[in-house]
PDB file of C-alpha atoms in Angstrom:
ATOM      1  CA  MET A  20     -36.004-103.690  69.393  1.00  0.00           C
ATOM      2  CA  VAL A  21     -38.039-100.868  69.417  1.00  0.00           C
ATOM      3  CA  HIS A  22     -34.908 -98.612  70.429  1.00  0.00           C
ATOM      4  CA  ARG A  23     -32.745-100.163  67.663  1.00  0.00           C
ATOM      5  CA  TYR A  24     -35.461 -99.345  65.271  1.00  0.00           C
ATOM      6  CA  LEU A  25     -36.167 -95.735  66.824  1.00  0.00           C
ATOM      7  CA  LEU A  26     -32.313 -95.207  66.205  1.00  0.00           C
ATOM      8  CA  ILE A  27     -31.975 -96.606  62.967  1.00  0.00           C
ATOM      9  CA  THR A  28     -34.594 -94.463  61.840  1.00  0.00           C
ATOM     10  CA  VAL A  29     -33.271 -90.936  63.763  1.00  0.00           C
ATOM     11  CA  LEU A  30     -29.598 -91.665  61.698  1.00  0.00           C
ATOM     12  CA  CYS A  31     -31.846 -92.287  57.997  1.00  0.00           C
ATOM     13  CA  PHE A  32     -33.250 -89.368  58.711  1.00  0.00           C
ATOM     14  CA  LEU A  33     -30.418 -87.561  59.697  1.00  0.00           C
ATOM     15  CA  LEU A  34     -28.636 -88.524  56.390  1.00  0.00           C
ATOM     16  CA  ALA A  35     -31.264 -86.889  54.342  1.00  0.00           C
ATOM     17  CA  ALA A  36     -31.131 -84.131  56.033  1.00  0.00           C
ATOM     18  CA  CYS A  37     -27.533 -84.010  55.405  1.00  0.00           C
ATOM     19  CA  GLY A  38     -27.668 -85.406  51.788  1.00  0.00           C
ATOM     20  CA  GLY A  39     -30.498 -82.763  50.824  1.00  0.00           C
ATOM     21  CA  GLN A  40     -28.185 -79.447  52.200  1.00  0.00           C
ATOM     22  CA  LYS A  41     -25.602 -80.717  49.164  1.00  0.00           C
ATOM     23  CA  VAL A  42     -26.088 -79.110  46.101  1.00  0.00           C
ATOM     24  CA  LYS A  43     -25.059 -81.442  43.175  1.00  0.00           C
ATOM     25  CA  PRO A  44     -21.917 -79.038  41.468  1.00  0.00           C
ATOM     26  CA  GLU A  45     -23.953 -78.688  38.140  1.00  0.00           C
ATOM     27  CA  ASN A  46     -26.806 -77.303  40.022  1.00  0.00           C
ATOM     28  CA  SER A  47     -24.177 -74.972  42.076  1.00  0.00           C
ATOM     29  CA  ALA A  48     -22.965 -73.464  39.078  1.00  0.00           C
ATOM     30  CA  GLU A  49     -26.552 -72.467  37.023  1.00  0.00           C
ATOM     31  CA  ARG A  50     -27.040 -71.163  40.384  1.00  0.00           C
ATOM     32  CA  TYR A  51     -23.940 -68.653  40.548  1.00  0.00           C
ATOM     33  CA  PHE A  52     -24.151 -67.970  36.760  1.00  0.00           C
ATOM     34  CA  GLN A  53     -27.960 -66.760  37.048  1.00  0.00           C
ATOM     35  CA  GLU A  54     -26.920 -64.684  40.468  1.00  0.00           C
ATOM     36  CA  GLY A  55     -24.316 -63.258  37.958  1.00  0.00           C
ATOM     37  CA  GLU A  56     -27.081 -62.544  35.885  1.00  0.00           C
ATOM     38  CA  LYS A  57     -28.567 -60.700  38.661  1.00  0.00           C
ATOM     39  CA  PHE A  58     -26.037 -58.946  39.540  1.00  0.00           C
ATOM     40  CA  TYR A  59     -25.310 -57.472  36.399  1.00  0.00           C
ATOM     41  CA  GLU A  60     -28.859 -56.255  35.622  1.00  0.00           C
ATOM     42  CA  LYS A  61     -28.084 -53.850  38.722  1.00  0.00           C
ATOM     43  CA  ASN A  62     -24.777 -52.961  37.715  1.00  0.00           C
ATOM     44  CA  LEU A  63     -22.993 -54.315  40.500  1.00  0.00           C
ATOM     45  CA  TYR A  64     -20.330 -55.320  38.299  1.00  0.00           C
ATOM     46  CA  GLU A  65     -17.668 -56.867  40.742  1.00  0.00           C
ATOM     47  CA  ASP A  66     -19.938 -58.798  42.613  1.00  0.00           C
ATOM     48  CA  ALA A  67     -21.476 -60.366  38.670  1.00  0.00           C
ATOM     49  CA  ILE A  68     -17.614 -60.970  37.650  1.00  0.00           C
ATOM     50  CA  ALA A  69     -16.909 -63.147  41.350  1.00  0.00           C
ATOM     51  CA  SER A  70     -20.218 -64.608  40.230  1.00  0.00           C
ATOM     52  CA  TRP A  71     -19.091 -65.961  36.859  1.00  0.00           C
ATOM     53  CA  GLU A  72     -15.376 -66.984  38.126  1.00  0.00           C
ATOM     54  CA  LYS A  73     -17.030 -69.304  40.564  1.00  0.00           C
ATOM     55  CA  VAL A  74     -18.829 -70.739  37.011  1.00  0.00           C
ATOM     56  CA  ARG A  75     -15.271 -70.465  35.009  1.00  0.00           C
ATOM     57  CA  ASP A  76     -13.325 -72.455  38.222  1.00  0.00           C
ATOM     58  CA  SER A  77     -16.130 -74.911  38.469  1.00  0.00           C
ATOM     59  CA  TYR A  78     -15.097 -76.941  35.600  1.00  0.00           C
ATOM     60  CA  TYR A  79     -18.931 -79.106  35.104  1.00  0.00           C
ATOM     61  CA  SER A  80     -20.145 -77.544  32.114  1.00  0.00           C
ATOM     62  CA  PRO A  81     -17.556 -76.566  29.105  1.00  0.00           C
ATOM     63  CA  ALA A  82     -20.498 -74.786  27.284  1.00  0.00           C
ATOM     64  CA  LEU A  83     -21.199 -73.135  30.890  1.00  0.00           C
ATOM     65  CA  ASN A  84     -18.032 -72.785  31.356  1.00  0.00           C
ATOM     66  CA  MET A  85     -17.080 -70.877  28.284  1.00  0.00           C
ATOM     67  CA  LEU A  86     -20.189 -68.507  28.317  1.00  0.00           C
ATOM     68  CA  ALA A  87     -19.011 -67.637  31.633  1.00  0.00           C
ATOM     69  CA  GLU A  88     -15.212 -66.350  30.425  1.00  0.00           C
ATOM     70  CA  LEU A  89     -17.277 -64.372  27.888  1.00  0.00           C
ATOM     71  CA  LYS A  90     -19.246 -62.879  30.720  1.00  0.00           C
ATOM     72  CA  ILE A  91     -16.064 -61.506  32.587  1.00  0.00           C
ATOM     73  CA  ALA A  92     -14.162 -60.379  29.932  1.00  0.00           C
ATOM     74  CA  GLU A  93     -17.652 -58.605  28.331  1.00  0.00           C
ATOM     75  CA  THR A  94     -18.039 -57.003  31.859  1.00  0.00           C
ATOM     76  CA  TYR A  95     -14.778 -55.958  32.715  1.00  0.00           C
ATOM     77  CA  TYR A  96     -15.060 -54.015  29.353  1.00  0.00           C
ATOM     78  CA  ILE A  97     -18.574 -52.544  30.129  1.00  0.00           C
ATOM     79  CA  SER A  98     -17.514 -51.616  33.739  1.00  0.00           C
ATOM     80  CA  GLU A  99     -13.989 -49.506  31.542  1.00  0.00           C
ATOM     81  CA  ARG A 100     -12.050 -52.197  33.362  1.00  0.00           C
ATOM     82  CA  TYR A 101     -10.053 -51.572  29.431  1.00  0.00           C
ATOM     83  CA  ALA A 102      -6.181 -53.884  30.738  1.00  0.00           C
ATOM     84  CA  GLU A 103      -8.347 -56.539  32.586  1.00  0.00           C
ATOM     85  CA  ALA A 104     -10.761 -56.425  29.415  1.00  0.00           C
ATOM     86  CA  ALA A 105      -8.003 -57.267  27.009  1.00  0.00           C
ATOM     87  CA  VAL A 106      -6.294 -60.085  29.076  1.00  0.00           C
ATOM     88  CA  ALA A 107      -9.648 -62.183  29.248  1.00  0.00           C
ATOM     89  CA  TYR A 108     -10.059 -61.594  25.860  1.00  0.00           C
ATOM     90  CA  GLU A 109      -6.995 -63.114  25.297  1.00  0.00           C
ATOM     91  CA  ASP A 110      -7.070 -66.112  27.297  1.00  0.00           C
ATOM     92  CA  PHE A 111     -10.759 -66.583  25.762  1.00  0.00           C
ATOM     93  CA  LEU A 112      -9.575 -66.853  22.378  1.00  0.00           C
ATOM     94  CA  LYS A 113      -6.267 -69.273  23.511  1.00  0.00           C
ATOM     95  CA  ARG A 114      -8.955 -71.652  24.665  1.00  0.00           C
ATOM     96  CA  HIS A 115     -10.974 -71.208  22.008  1.00  0.00           C
ATOM     97  CA  PRO A 116      -9.676 -70.123  19.024  1.00  0.00           C
ATOM     98  CA  ASN A 117     -12.685 -71.366  16.564  1.00  0.00           C
ATOM     99  CA  ASP A 118     -15.478 -69.603  18.358  1.00  0.00           C
ATOM    100  CA  PHE A 119     -18.086 -68.967  16.195  1.00  0.00           C
ATOM    101  CA  ARG A 120     -18.603 -65.438  17.843  1.00  0.00           C
ATOM    102  CA  LEU A 121     -14.671 -64.474  17.017  1.00  0.00           C
ATOM    103  CA  ALA A 122     -15.578 -61.850  14.878  1.00  0.00           C
ATOM    104  CA  THR A 123     -16.907 -60.069  17.937  1.00  0.00           C
ATOM    105  CA  ILE A 124     -14.537 -61.038  20.279  1.00  0.00           C
ATOM    106  CA  LEU A 125     -11.756 -59.839  18.044  1.00  0.00           C
ATOM    107  CA  TYR A 126     -13.454 -56.936  17.360  1.00  0.00           C
ATOM    108  CA  ARG A 127     -13.578 -56.180  21.161  1.00  0.00           C
ATOM    109  CA  LEU A 128     -10.470 -57.380  21.816  1.00  0.00           C
ATOM    110  CA  GLY A 129      -8.938 -54.344  19.944  1.00  0.00           C
ATOM    111  CA  LEU A 130     -11.261 -52.260  21.276  1.00  0.00           C
ATOM    112  CA  SER A 131     -10.075 -52.696  24.775  1.00  0.00           C
ATOM    113  CA  HIS A 132      -6.373 -51.720  23.697  1.00  0.00           C
ATOM    114  CA  TYR A 133      -7.793 -49.146  21.817  1.00  0.00           C
ATOM    115  CA  GLN A 134      -9.438 -47.517  24.777  1.00  0.00           C
ATOM    116  CA  GLN A 135      -5.802 -47.341  26.190  1.00  0.00           C
ATOM    117  CA  ILE A 136      -3.745 -45.421  23.732  1.00  0.00           C
ATOM    118  CA  LEU A 137      -2.164 -43.199  25.129  1.00  0.00           C
ATOM    119  CA  SER A 138      -0.942 -39.770  24.142  1.00  0.00           C
ATOM    120  CA  ALA A 139       2.281 -39.270  21.057  1.00  0.00           C
ATOM    121  CA  ASP A 140       4.825 -38.734  23.436  1.00  0.00           C
ATOM    122  CA  ARG A 141       4.339 -42.006  25.363  1.00  0.00           C
ATOM    123  CA  ASP A 142       4.589 -45.793  25.064  1.00  0.00           C
ATOM    124  CA  GLN A 143       2.459 -47.176  21.978  1.00  0.00           C
ATOM    125  CA  SER A 144       2.155 -50.642  22.720  1.00  0.00           C
ATOM    126  CA  SER A 145      -1.599 -50.542  23.367  1.00  0.00           C
ATOM    127  CA  THR A 146      -1.751 -48.952  19.657  1.00  0.00           C
ATOM    128  CA  GLU A 147       0.402 -51.361  18.259  1.00  0.00           C
ATOM    129  CA  ASN A 148      -2.435 -53.909  20.303  1.00  0.00           C
ATOM    130  CA  ALA A 149      -5.643 -53.260  18.904  1.00  0.00           C
ATOM    131  CA  LEU A 150      -3.865 -52.845  15.451  1.00  0.00           C
ATOM    132  CA  LYS A 151      -2.841 -55.994  15.653  1.00  0.00           C
ATOM    133  CA  ALA A 152      -6.435 -57.578  16.530  1.00  0.00           C
ATOM    134  CA  PHE A 153      -8.122 -54.893  13.668  1.00  0.00           C
ATOM    135  CA  ASN A 154      -6.180 -56.426  11.339  1.00  0.00           C
ATOM    136  CA  GLU A 155      -6.912 -59.779  11.893  1.00  0.00           C
ATOM    137  CA  LEU A 156     -10.572 -59.125  12.548  1.00  0.00           C
ATOM    138  CA  ILE A 157     -10.301 -57.292   8.587  1.00  0.00           C
ATOM    139  CA  LYS A 158      -8.526 -60.480   7.092  1.00  0.00           C
ATOM    140  CA  ARG A 159     -10.082 -63.425   8.396  1.00  0.00           C
ATOM    141  CA  PHE A 160     -13.974 -61.710   8.161  1.00  0.00           C
ATOM    142  CA  PRO A 161     -13.663 -58.688   5.357  1.00  0.00           C
ATOM    143  CA  ASP A 162     -16.835 -58.645   4.947  1.00  0.00           C
ATOM    144  CA  ASP A 163     -18.354 -58.368   8.835  1.00  0.00           C
ATOM    145  CA  THR A 164     -19.528 -54.749   9.814  1.00  0.00           C
ATOM    146  CA  GLN A 165     -17.573 -54.679  12.473  1.00  0.00           C
ATOM    147  CA  SER A 166     -14.675 -54.860   9.837  1.00  0.00           C
ATOM    148  CA  GLN A 167     -15.393 -51.882   8.522  1.00  0.00           C
ATOM    149  CA  GLU A 168     -15.954 -50.111  11.566  1.00  0.00           C
ATOM    150  CA  ALA A 169     -12.494 -51.334  12.437  1.00  0.00           C
ATOM    151  CA  SER A 170     -11.258 -50.023   9.271  1.00  0.00           C
ATOM    152  CA  TYR A 171     -11.735 -46.821  10.377  1.00  0.00           C
ATOM    153  CA  LEU A 172      -9.776 -47.671  13.554  1.00  0.00           C
ATOM    154  CA  VAL A 173      -6.736 -49.182  11.913  1.00  0.00           C
ATOM    155  CA  GLN A 174      -6.506 -45.384  10.368  1.00  0.00           C
ATOM    156  CA  ARG A 175      -6.595 -43.766  13.679  1.00  0.00           C
ATOM    157  CA  CYS A 176      -4.154 -46.057  14.800  1.00  0.00           C
ATOM    158  CA  HIS A 177      -1.600 -45.650  11.940  1.00  0.00           C
ATOM    159  CA  ASN A 178      -2.150 -41.804  12.055  1.00  0.00           C
ATOM    160  CA  ARG A 179      -1.103 -42.273  16.047  1.00  0.00           C
ATOM    161  CA  LEU A 180       1.860 -44.509  15.927  1.00  0.00           C
ATOM    162  CA  ALA A 181       3.006 -42.120  12.986  1.00  0.00           C
ATOM    163  CA  GLU A 182       2.447 -39.341  15.203  1.00  0.00           C
ATOM    164  CA  HIS A 183       4.423 -40.558  17.858  1.00  0.00           C
ATOM    165  CA  GLU A 184       6.949 -41.379  14.913  1.00  0.00           C
ATOM    166  CA  VAL A 185       7.158 -37.227  14.343  1.00  0.00           C
ATOM    167  CA  TYR A 186       7.516 -36.669  18.066  1.00  0.00           C
ATOM    168  CA  VAL A 187      10.844 -38.604  18.102  1.00  0.00           C
ATOM    169  CA  GLY A 188      11.513 -37.584  14.678  1.00  0.00           C
ATOM    170  CA  ARG A 189      11.635 -34.098  16.020  1.00  0.00           C
ATOM    171  CA  TYR A 190      13.311 -34.257  18.980  1.00  0.00           C
ATOM    172  CA  TYR A 191      16.648 -35.708  17.546  1.00  0.00           C
ATOM    173  CA  LEU A 192      16.459 -32.949  15.259  1.00  0.00           C
ATOM    174  CA  LYS A 193      16.842 -30.719  18.070  1.00  0.00           C
ATOM    175  CA  ALA A 194      19.655 -32.874  19.086  1.00  0.00           C
ATOM    176  CA  GLY A 195      21.490 -32.545  16.220  1.00  0.00           C
ATOM    177  CA  ASN A 196      21.043 -36.447  15.152  1.00  0.00           C
ATOM    178  CA  PHE A 197      19.645 -35.491  11.929  1.00  0.00           C
ATOM    179  CA  GLN A 198      20.284 -39.538  10.598  1.00  0.00           C
ATOM    180  CA  ALA A 199      17.884 -40.920  13.156  1.00  0.00           C
ATOM    181  CA  ALA A 200      15.277 -37.698  12.421  1.00  0.00           C
ATOM    182  CA  ILE A 201      14.931 -38.759   8.736  1.00  0.00           C
ATOM    183  CA  ASN A 202      14.613 -42.503   9.614  1.00  0.00           C
ATOM    184  CA  ARG A 203      11.947 -41.775  12.070  1.00  0.00           C
ATOM    185  CA  LEU A 204      10.197 -39.545   9.968  1.00  0.00           C
ATOM    186  CA  GLU A 205      10.338 -41.386   6.954  1.00  0.00           C
ATOM    187  CA  LYS A 206       8.814 -44.211   8.664  1.00  0.00           C
ATOM    188  CA  ALA A 207       5.568 -42.019   9.990  1.00  0.00           C
ATOM    189  CA  LEU A 208       5.734 -41.802   5.938  1.00  0.00           C
ATOM    190  CA  ALA A 209       5.405 -45.083   4.341  1.00  0.00           C
ATOM    191  CA  ASN A 210       3.656 -46.701   7.861  1.00  0.00           C
ATOM    192  CA  ALA A 211       0.796 -43.744   7.220  1.00  0.00           C
ATOM    193  CA  PRO A 212       0.647 -41.919   4.011  1.00  0.00           C
ATOM    194  CA  ASN A 213      -2.215 -40.428   4.792  1.00  0.00           C
ATOM    195  CA  TYR A 214      -1.355 -39.031   8.410  1.00  0.00           C
ATOM    196  CA  TYR A 215      -3.472 -36.097   9.363  1.00  0.00           C
ATOM    197  CA  TYR A 216      -0.667 -33.721   9.542  1.00  0.00           C
ATOM    198  CA  LEU A 217       1.425 -34.286   6.562  1.00  0.00           C
ATOM    199  CA  ASP A 218       2.376 -31.022   5.561  1.00  0.00           C
ATOM    200  CA  GLU A 219       3.643 -31.092   9.235  1.00  0.00           C
ATOM    201  CA  LEU A 220       5.648 -34.103   8.374  1.00  0.00           C
ATOM    202  CA  TYR A 221       7.272 -32.758   5.102  1.00  0.00           C
ATOM    203  CA  PHE A 222       8.407 -29.295   7.109  1.00  0.00           C
ATOM    204  CA  TYR A 223      10.113 -31.537   9.098  1.00  0.00           C
ATOM    205  CA  LEU A 224      11.411 -34.313   6.496  1.00  0.00           C
ATOM    206  CA  GLY A 225      12.595 -31.413   5.008  1.00  0.00           C
ATOM    207  CA  GLN A 226      14.352 -29.709   7.775  1.00  0.00           C
ATOM    208  CA  ALA A 227      16.064 -32.888   8.641  1.00  0.00           C
ATOM    209  CA  TYR A 228      17.449 -33.552   4.817  1.00  0.00           C
ATOM    210  CA  LEU A 229      18.822 -29.939   4.906  1.00  0.00           C
ATOM    211  CA  LYS A 230      20.210 -30.231   7.937  1.00  0.00           C
ATOM    212  CA  ALA A 231      21.669 -33.370   6.984  1.00  0.00           C
ATOM    213  CA  GLY A 232      23.459 -32.144   3.828  1.00  0.00           C
ATOM    214  CA  ASP A 233      21.108 -33.543   1.119  1.00  0.00           C
ATOM    215  CA  LYS A 234      19.533 -30.318  -0.599  1.00  0.00           C
ATOM    216  CA  ASN A 235      17.758 -32.379  -3.261  1.00  0.00           C
ATOM    217  CA  GLN A 236      15.779 -34.330  -1.054  1.00  0.00           C
ATOM    218  CA  ALA A 237      15.262 -31.143   1.220  1.00  0.00           C
ATOM    219  CA  GLU A 238      13.344 -29.290  -2.234  1.00  0.00           C
ATOM    220  CA  ALA A 239      11.445 -32.851  -3.026  1.00  0.00           C
ATOM    221  CA  LYS A 240      10.293 -32.402   0.570  1.00  0.00           C
ATOM    222  CA  PHE A 241       9.671 -28.857   1.151  1.00  0.00           C
ATOM    223  CA  ASN A 242       8.012 -28.697  -2.641  1.00  0.00           C
ATOM    224  CA  ARG A 243       5.694 -31.324  -1.932  1.00  0.00           C
ATOM    225  CA  LEU A 244       4.660 -29.209   0.997  1.00  0.00           C
ATOM    226  CA  PHE A 245       3.828 -26.143  -1.309  1.00  0.00           C
ATOM    227  CA  GLU A 246       1.618 -27.766  -4.094  1.00  0.00           C
ATOM    228  CA  GLU A 247      -0.202 -30.218  -1.759  1.00  0.00           C
ATOM    229  CA  PHE A 248      -1.015 -27.468   1.242  1.00  0.00           C
ATOM    230  CA  PRO A 249      -1.148 -24.197  -0.291  1.00  0.00           C
ATOM    231  CA  GLY A 250      -2.766 -23.109   2.877  1.00  0.00           C
ATOM    232  CA  SER A 251      -0.284 -24.821   5.524  1.00  0.00           C
ATOM    233  CA  ASP A 252       1.105 -23.198   8.223  1.00  0.00           C
ATOM    234  CA  TYR A 253       4.108 -24.150   7.741  1.00  0.00           C
ATOM    235  CA  LEU A 254       5.041 -22.497   3.870  1.00  0.00           C
ATOM    236  CA  ALA A 255       6.330 -19.037   5.162  1.00  0.00           C
ATOM    237  CA  GLU A 256       8.620 -20.872   7.357  1.00  0.00           C
ATOM    238  CA  ALA A 257       9.783 -23.537   4.764  1.00  0.00           C
ATOM    239  CA  LYS A 258       9.970 -20.720   2.061  1.00  0.00           C
ATOM    240  CA  LYS A 259      12.307 -18.475   4.192  1.00  0.00           C
ATOM    241  CA  ILE A 260      14.601 -21.863   4.960  1.00  0.00           C
ATOM    242  CA  LEU A 261      14.451 -22.247   1.485  1.00  0.00           C
ATOM    243  CA  GLU A 262      15.558 -18.682   0.749  1.00  0.00           C
ATOM    244  CA  GLU A 263      18.201 -18.792   3.184  1.00  0.00           C
ATOM    245  CA  GLU A 264      19.737 -21.737   2.190  1.00  0.00           C
ATOM    246  CA  SER A 265      20.278 -20.360  -1.676  1.00  0.00           C
TER     247      SER A 265
END
């Protein structure tokens, strides 16, 4: 009888011990979240992201999961992993399209794409994606201070896209495909009327129209160059071209 009692007591103790080692999923998620915070404070961004991914994948607290998702996106951005940050922000917006932090998230998404913008002679997908995010921010939150900052970046995006069109337009001009050059250059002018190098744009448009046989349009573009940019470096060459055509 005593042996049976001792056996039962030992079994109960072992079961209690095993049970005590288990961590409730909720507590585990909270612990991982706090762990991520500590890693972040030490600039251990990779470890912080790994901890928050465990929280995100736990599915026990919607609010905590949501916060972990946002922390992951922010940490990718802070650590200059902009491509991953953009994906994380986009995923967050798909899951939580009406989140109260939407303005900030759209701004960060735009910045994540903006930081990946390439030179004018390369693909401009990042420029277009940044422009899309910034325009959405401005449209939905026109009075937000971040929209004011985004407006400036929108102008820079338009200028980079125009610069790309001018680059391609010049290529067509050199290749003798004058109508394609005109199309590209006119697109740049239409989309970025305040283009940084507008005198250059007028010059190449004048050239393209002249080579395409449209002297009236050529003179119109060259005249805008003369009137709007009297100190431009392109003036002398433009006058020379017109004199040769006279």
